């Protein structure tokens, strides 16, 4: 299938000029327009009508593929994307994959030809599968995991965010900090957990504190939900391992940890500080309110749609993937504020 870049090379003009001709815009000489029309005919180029809709403000359809919506972060990301898409008068079709590679690929094969572009939070896709996805439909991944494929990505500052969070906790006097939610570093689908664990280790090194394996191993979990957060923290308490802070790799985990700590009769933050990552809406209304890394969800949505727009209208470089890392901030709240007693 020919692209706008192919037409531009054949006609000896820029992709922007081809775009102007395709959309009937002014500012193109008749001679240039004829050259572009001839190249379009020779290459049998078919403009993406949904991409044209995006540029001209008419309605269009894009896909949004997420592992699930049970984790609050994914639900809030979906809402942010839909708000941003509405600004472009786009319709978003949400599909759930369960984080399974075959389900992710099947979704692309089934729906790719019917949408103008795809935003995906991939979990199981291999490098080969990622390359195939990019060939089927203009795609942008929202993921921490890097791919050997020409796919644009928007990612969170996972390592940097957790490092800043640990620095904050240490500055308040906490020294035995549990890391809740570490994943298997050897599994590609655990990229976020691996990066956040590295950020945790970075923060300890910054403070000159030792890495204590029991404060990671005892609360290990690959499930980032409230139940897993409560269970992991309870294991730490039952084992009699001393800790004075919990840095959880998601807010859902942190809310579970907060429950377990308070059920054990420990005061937050006077005896144990608790902090999370994602800055979901629930973090503001927990008791006490939860300190969290705000990963720039609105920016992720904005940048992902901007990259997808480039892919859909053919102005992005073919064969190259771009990476944008969103800004982050610390939302400091009651669960750490005040420091250790």
Short mmCIF file of C-alpha atoms in Angstrom, two decimals:
data_model
loop_
_atom_site.label_atom_id
_atom_site.label_comp_id
_atom_site.label_asym_id
_atom_site.label_seq_id
_atom_site.Cartn_x
_atom_site.Cartn_y
_atom_site.Cartn_z
CA UNK A 1 0.00 0.00 0.00
CA UNK A 2 1.44 3.35 -1.06
CA UNK A 3 1.82 6.15 1.47
CA UNK A 4 1.80 9.92 1.23
CA UNK A 5 5.60 9.81 1.53
CA UNK A 6 5.77 7.55 -1.54
CA UNK A 7 3.65 10.01 -3.51
CA UNK A 8 5.80 12.92 -2.32
CA UNK A 9 9.01 11.20 -3.45
CA UNK A 10 7.53 10.30 -6.85
CA UNK A 11 6.29 13.85 -7.44
CA UNK A 12 9.43 15.49 -5.99
CA UNK A 13 7.50 17.50 -3.41
CA UNK A 14 7.00 17.47 0.36
CA UNK A 15 4.38 15.31 2.13
CA UNK A 16 2.70 18.55 3.22
CA UNK A 17 2.23 19.53 -0.42
CA UNK A 18 0.67 16.14 -1.16
CA UNK A 19 -1.64 16.65 1.82
CA UNK A 20 -2.73 20.02 0.43
CA UNK A 21 -3.50 18.52 -2.96
CA UNK A 22 -5.43 15.59 -1.47
CA UNK A 23 -7.51 17.94 0.66
CA UNK A 24 -8.10 20.50 -2.09
CA UNK A 25 -6.30 23.26 -0.21
CA UNK A 26 -4.99 26.42 -1.83
CA UNK A 27 -1.34 27.47 -2.08
CA UNK A 28 -0.29 24.82 -4.61
CA UNK A 29 0.56 25.75 -8.21
CA UNK A 30 -1.32 24.05 -11.04
CA UNK A 31 1.88 22.48 -12.33
CA UNK A 32 2.67 20.97 -8.90
CA UNK A 33 -0.90 19.81 -8.49
CA UNK A 34 -0.72 17.93 -11.82
CA UNK A 35 2.56 16.26 -10.77
CA UNK A 36 1.02 15.12 -7.49
CA UNK A 37 -2.16 13.87 -9.22
CA UNK A 38 -0.03 11.90 -11.68
CA UNK A 39 1.98 10.32 -8.83
CA UNK A 40 -1.23 9.41 -7.01
CA UNK A 41 -2.55 7.69 -10.14
CA UNK A 42 0.73 5.86 -10.85
CA UNK A 43 1.01 4.54 -7.26
CA UNK A 44 -2.72 3.89 -6.86
CA UNK A 45 -2.57 5.90 -3.63
CA UNK A 46 -5.79 5.94 -1.62
CA UNK A 47 -5.96 8.72 0.97
CA UNK A 48 -7.10 7.76 4.45
CA UNK A 49 -10.50 9.41 4.69
CA UNK A 50 -10.59 9.22 8.49
CA UNK A 51 -7.23 10.97 8.64
CA UNK A 52 -8.64 13.71 6.44
CA UNK A 53 -11.58 13.97 8.79
CA UNK A 54 -9.22 14.48 11.71
CA UNK A 55 -7.43 17.32 9.96
CA UNK A 56 -10.55 19.07 8.76
CA UNK A 57 -12.53 18.73 11.99
CA UNK A 58 -15.14 16.27 10.69
CA UNK A 59 -15.97 13.18 12.68
CA UNK A 60 -13.82 10.06 12.41
CA UNK A 61 -13.17 6.79 14.21
CA UNK A 62 -10.08 5.60 16.08
CA UNK A 63 -9.60 2.49 18.17
CA UNK A 64 -8.40 2.38 21.77
CA UNK A 65 -7.16 -1.03 22.93
CA UNK A 66 -6.57 -1.48 26.67
CA UNK A 67 -5.83 -4.60 28.76
CA UNK A 68 -8.89 -3.98 30.94
CA UNK A 69 -10.71 -1.27 32.83
CA UNK A 70 -10.65 -2.86 36.29
CA UNK A 71 -7.51 -0.95 37.24
CA UNK A 72 -8.48 2.68 37.84
CA UNK A 73 -5.53 4.02 35.86
CA UNK A 74 -6.74 2.45 32.61
CA UNK A 75 -10.23 3.84 33.15
CA UNK A 76 -8.88 7.33 33.78
CA UNK A 77 -6.55 7.09 30.76
CA UNK A 78 -9.50 6.08 28.58
CA UNK A 79 -11.48 9.07 29.82
CA UNK A 80 -8.57 11.43 29.12
CA UNK A 81 -8.21 10.06 25.58
CA UNK A 82 -11.92 10.41 24.91
CA UNK A 83 -11.87 14.02 26.10
CA UNK A 84 -8.91 14.78 23.84
CA UNK A 85 -10.50 12.95 20.92
CA UNK A 86 -13.69 14.93 21.37
CA UNK A 87 -11.66 18.10 20.90
CA UNK A 88 -10.80 16.75 17.43
CA UNK A 89 -14.40 15.63 16.85
CA UNK A 90 -13.23 12.01 16.82
CA UNK A 91 -15.15 8.95 17.95
CA UNK A 92 -13.23 6.42 20.07
CA UNK A 93 -14.00 2.71 19.90
CA UNK A 94 -12.76 1.04 23.11
CA UNK A 95 -11.77 -2.64 23.05
CA UNK A 96 -10.36 -4.78 25.88
CA UNK A 97 -7.61 -7.33 25.26
CA UNK A 98 -6.96 -8.85 28.68
CA UNK A 99 -3.27 -8.28 28.06
CA UNK A 100 -3.08 -11.41 25.87
CA UNK A 101 -0.89 -11.21 22.79
CA UNK A 102 -3.21 -13.25 20.57
CA UNK A 103 -6.22 -11.19 21.66
CA UNK A 104 -4.28 -7.98 20.96
CA UNK A 105 -3.31 -9.18 17.48
CA UNK A 106 -6.79 -10.52 16.70
CA UNK A 107 -8.29 -7.18 17.65
CA UNK A 108 -5.98 -5.36 15.25
CA UNK A 109 -6.72 -7.79 12.42
CA UNK A 110 -10.48 -7.56 12.98
CA UNK A 111 -10.81 -3.82 13.59
CA UNK A 112 -7.70 -2.31 12.01
CA UNK A 113 -9.17 -2.04 8.49
CA UNK A 114 -12.26 -0.28 9.85
CA UNK A 115 -10.63 2.53 11.85
CA UNK A 116 -8.38 5.36 10.81
CA UNK A 117 -5.85 4.70 13.55
CA UNK A 118 -5.23 2.81 16.76
CA UNK A 119 -4.06 3.76 20.24
CA UNK A 120 -2.95 0.67 22.15
CA UNK A 121 -1.63 -0.20 25.58
CA UNK A 122 0.07 -3.47 24.56
CA UNK A 123 1.10 -6.07 27.10
CA UNK A 124 1.81 -9.35 25.33
CA UNK A 125 2.87 -8.31 21.83
CA UNK A 126 6.28 -9.45 20.61
CA UNK A 127 8.55 -7.31 18.43
CA UNK A 128 7.43 -9.23 15.35
CA UNK A 129 3.78 -8.77 16.23
CA UNK A 130 4.31 -5.07 16.91
CA UNK A 131 5.78 -4.65 13.42
CA UNK A 132 2.76 -6.43 11.97
CA UNK A 133 0.36 -4.17 13.85
CA UNK A 134 2.10 -1.08 12.44
CA UNK A 135 1.66 -2.47 8.92
CA UNK A 136 -2.07 -3.06 9.36
CA UNK A 137 -3.15 0.30 10.79
CA UNK A 138 -1.51 3.59 11.88
CA UNK A 139 -0.69 2.88 15.51
CA UNK A 140 0.66 4.55 18.63
CA UNK A 141 1.58 2.51 21.69
CA UNK A 142 1.17 3.86 25.20
CA UNK A 143 3.67 1.73 27.06
CA UNK A 144 6.91 1.65 28.99
CA UNK A 145 8.17 -1.31 27.00
CA UNK A 146 10.44 -0.60 24.05
CA UNK A 147 9.91 -2.47 20.78
CA UNK A 148 12.21 -3.30 17.90
CA UNK A 149 9.52 -2.00 15.57
CA UNK A 150 8.73 1.33 13.83
CA UNK A 151 5.93 2.19 16.25
CA UNK A 152 5.52 5.51 18.03
CA UNK A 153 5.29 5.35 21.83
CA UNK A 154 4.17 7.60 24.64
CA UNK A 155 5.48 6.47 28.01
CA UNK A 156 5.44 7.52 31.65
CA UNK A 157 8.54 8.56 33.56
CA UNK A 158 8.34 5.36 35.61
CA UNK A 159 11.87 5.20 36.93
CA UNK A 160 12.21 8.92 37.53
CA UNK A 161 8.81 9.16 39.21
CA UNK A 162 9.47 6.42 41.77
CA UNK A 163 12.96 7.78 42.42
CA UNK A 164 11.45 11.17 43.27
CA UNK A 165 8.85 9.46 45.47
CA UNK A 166 11.51 7.58 47.45
CA UNK A 167 13.53 10.79 47.81
CA UNK A 168 10.43 12.48 49.23
CA UNK A 169 9.79 9.69 51.73
CA UNK A 170 13.42 9.59 52.83
CA UNK A 171 13.46 13.36 53.32
CA UNK A 172 10.75 12.91 55.96
CA UNK A 173 12.85 10.50 58.01
CA UNK A 174 11.70 7.07 56.77
CA UNK A 175 14.51 4.58 56.18
CA UNK A 176 12.99 1.07 55.92
CA UNK A 177 10.90 1.43 52.79
CA UNK A 178 9.03 -1.52 51.30
CA UNK A 179 8.59 -1.66 47.50
CA UNK A 180 5.15 -3.08 46.77
CA UNK A 181 4.44 -4.50 43.32
CA UNK A 182 7.84 -5.52 41.92
CA UNK A 183 7.41 -7.74 38.87
CA UNK A 184 9.55 -10.34 37.16
CA UNK A 185 12.39 -8.40 35.53
CA UNK A 186 12.75 -11.14 32.90
CA UNK A 187 9.21 -10.73 31.56
CA UNK A 188 8.68 -8.08 28.87
CA UNK A 189 5.09 -7.57 30.01
CA UNK A 190 6.40 -6.46 33.41
CA UNK A 191 8.36 -3.50 32.00
CA UNK A 192 6.62 -0.92 34.18
CA UNK A 193 7.30 -2.91 37.36
CA UNK A 194 10.93 -3.35 36.38
CA UNK A 195 11.42 0.37 35.72
CA UNK A 196 9.69 1.36 38.95
CA UNK A 197 11.86 -1.08 40.89
CA UNK A 198 14.92 0.54 39.34
CA UNK A 199 13.59 3.93 40.43
CA UNK A 200 13.16 2.57 43.96
CA UNK A 201 16.77 1.37 43.96
CA UNK A 202 17.93 4.72 42.57
CA UNK A 203 16.18 6.52 45.42
CA UNK A 204 17.82 4.30 48.03
CA UNK A 205 21.24 4.94 46.49
CA UNK A 206 20.59 8.68 46.47
CA UNK A 207 19.99 8.50 50.21
CA UNK A 208 22.84 6.10 50.96
CA UNK A 209 20.37 3.48 52.21
CA UNK A 210 20.93 -0.25 51.68
CA UNK A 211 18.72 -2.34 49.43
CA UNK A 212 16.99 -4.85 51.72
CA UNK A 213 15.65 -7.79 49.67
CA UNK A 214 13.06 -8.75 52.28
CA UNK A 215 11.34 -5.38 51.84
CA UNK A 216 10.76 -6.25 48.19
CA UNK A 217 10.48 -10.03 48.15
CA UNK A 218 7.92 -10.29 50.94
CA UNK A 219 5.51 -7.91 49.18
CA UNK A 220 6.14 -9.18 45.64
CA UNK A 221 3.03 -9.25 43.45
CA UNK A 222 2.38 -9.02 39.72
CA UNK A 223 -1.25 -8.03 40.34
CA UNK A 224 -1.66 -4.30 40.84
CA UNK A 225 -4.98 -4.14 42.66
CA UNK A 226 -6.21 -3.35 46.17
CA UNK A 227 -6.49 -7.00 47.21
CA UNK A 228 -2.89 -7.72 46.24
CA UNK A 229 -1.71 -4.55 48.00
CA UNK A 230 -3.46 -5.51 51.23
CA UNK A 231 -2.27 -9.13 51.05
CA UNK A 232 1.35 -8.20 50.36
CA UNK A 233 1.47 -5.68 53.18
CA UNK A 234 -0.17 -8.17 55.55
CA UNK A 235 2.54 -10.72 54.72
CA UNK A 236 5.15 -8.17 55.70
CA UNK A 237 3.39 -7.51 58.99
CA UNK A 238 2.86 -11.22 59.76
CA UNK A 239 6.52 -12.00 59.06
CA UNK A 240 7.55 -9.44 61.67
CA UNK A 241 9.73 -7.57 59.19
CA UNK A 242 10.25 -4.02 60.36
CA UNK A 243 9.25 -1.28 57.92
CA UNK A 244 8.26 2.35 58.27
CA UNK A 245 7.09 3.17 54.74
CA UNK A 246 5.45 1.52 51.72
CA UNK A 247 6.12 2.80 48.20
CA UNK A 248 3.55 1.04 46.04
CA UNK A 249 3.91 0.81 42.26
CA UNK A 250 0.25 1.71 41.72
CA UNK A 251 -2.36 3.62 43.68
CA UNK A 252 -4.58 0.54 43.79
CA UNK A 253 -1.77 -1.34 45.56
CA UNK A 254 -1.21 1.63 47.85
CA UNK A 255 -4.88 1.78 48.85
CA UNK A 256 -4.74 -1.91 49.74
CA UNK A 257 -1.57 -1.32 51.76
CA UNK A 258 -3.22 1.59 53.54
CA UNK A 259 -6.08 -0.68 54.59
CA UNK A 260 -3.75 -3.41 55.89
CA UNK A 261 -1.57 -0.98 57.84
CA UNK A 262 -4.55 0.65 59.53
CA UNK A 263 -6.16 -2.73 60.27
CA UNK A 264 -2.94 -3.65 62.09
CA UNK A 265 -3.36 -0.59 64.31
CA UNK A 266 -0.46 1.35 62.81
CA UNK A 267 -0.82 5.11 62.43
CA UNK A 268 -0.35 6.70 59.01
CA UNK A 269 1.97 8.55 58.55
CA UNK A 270 3.26 8.75 62.17
CA UNK A 271 4.38 5.09 62.17
CA UNK A 272 4.13 4.05 58.52
CA UNK A 273 4.02 6.26 55.43
CA UNK A 274 2.20 5.00 52.33
CA UNK A 275 2.57 6.35 48.79
CA UNK A 276 1.52 5.22 45.33
CA UNK A 277 1.78 5.86 41.61
CA UNK A 278 -0.87 7.03 39.08
CA UNK A 279 -2.62 9.78 41.09
CA UNK A 280 -6.06 8.30 40.44
CA UNK A 281 -9.12 10.14 41.67
CA UNK A 282 -9.52 7.80 44.66
CA UNK A 283 -6.14 8.96 45.99
CA UNK A 284 -7.59 12.36 46.83
CA UNK A 285 -10.45 10.90 48.86
CA UNK A 286 -8.86 8.04 50.79
CA UNK A 287 -8.35 8.43 54.53
CA UNK A 288 -5.74 9.71 54.90
CA UNK A 289 -5.45 11.10 51.39
CA UNK A 290 -2.74 9.36 49.39
CA UNK A 291 0.58 10.79 48.25
CA UNK A 292 1.16 9.68 44.66
CA UNK A 293 3.16 10.18 41.47
CA UNK A 294 0.99 12.04 38.95
CA UNK A 295 2.20 10.59 35.62
CA UNK A 296 0.75 13.20 33.27
CA UNK A 297 -2.29 11.26 32.09
CA UNK A 298 -3.74 14.22 30.18
CA UNK A 299 -0.39 14.79 28.46
CA UNK A 300 -0.18 11.11 27.51
CA UNK A 301 -3.59 11.38 25.84
CA UNK A 302 -2.67 14.62 24.09
CA UNK A 303 0.70 13.41 22.79
CA UNK A 304 -0.65 10.01 21.73
CA UNK A 305 -3.36 11.59 19.58
CA UNK A 306 -0.89 14.07 18.11
CA UNK A 307 1.45 11.24 17.09
CA UNK A 308 -1.46 9.23 15.72
CA UNK A 309 -2.59 12.24 13.70
CA UNK A 310 0.86 12.36 12.07
CA UNK A 311 0.68 8.65 11.27
CA UNK A 312 -2.82 8.90 9.87
CA UNK A 313 -2.12 11.84 7.59
CA UNK A 314 1.21 10.42 6.38
CA UNK A 315 3.48 13.19 7.66
CA UNK A 316 5.44 10.96 10.08
CA UNK A 317 8.64 9.36 8.85
CA UNK A 318 8.00 5.84 7.59
CA UNK A 319 10.10 3.12 9.21
CA UNK A 320 10.97 5.10 12.33
CA UNK A 321 9.35 5.08 15.76
CA UNK A 322 9.19 8.15 17.97
CA UNK A 323 9.20 8.23 21.77
CA UNK A 324 7.68 10.86 24.04
CA UNK A 325 8.03 10.53 27.82
CA UNK A 326 5.35 12.42 29.71
CA UNK A 327 6.16 14.80 32.54
CA UNK A 328 5.37 13.77 36.11
CA UNK A 329 4.70 15.51 39.40
CA UNK A 330 4.42 14.50 43.05
CA UNK A 331 0.99 14.94 44.57
CA UNK A 332 1.95 15.14 48.25
CA UNK A 333 -0.92 14.41 50.62
CA UNK A 334 -1.66 13.27 54.16
CA UNK A 335 -0.31 9.71 53.89
CA UNK A 336 3.27 11.05 54.02
CA UNK A 337 2.83 14.66 55.13
CA UNK A 338 4.32 15.34 58.53
CA UNK A 339 6.89 12.57 58.52
CA UNK A 340 7.70 9.84 61.01
CA UNK A 341 6.89 10.40 64.69
#
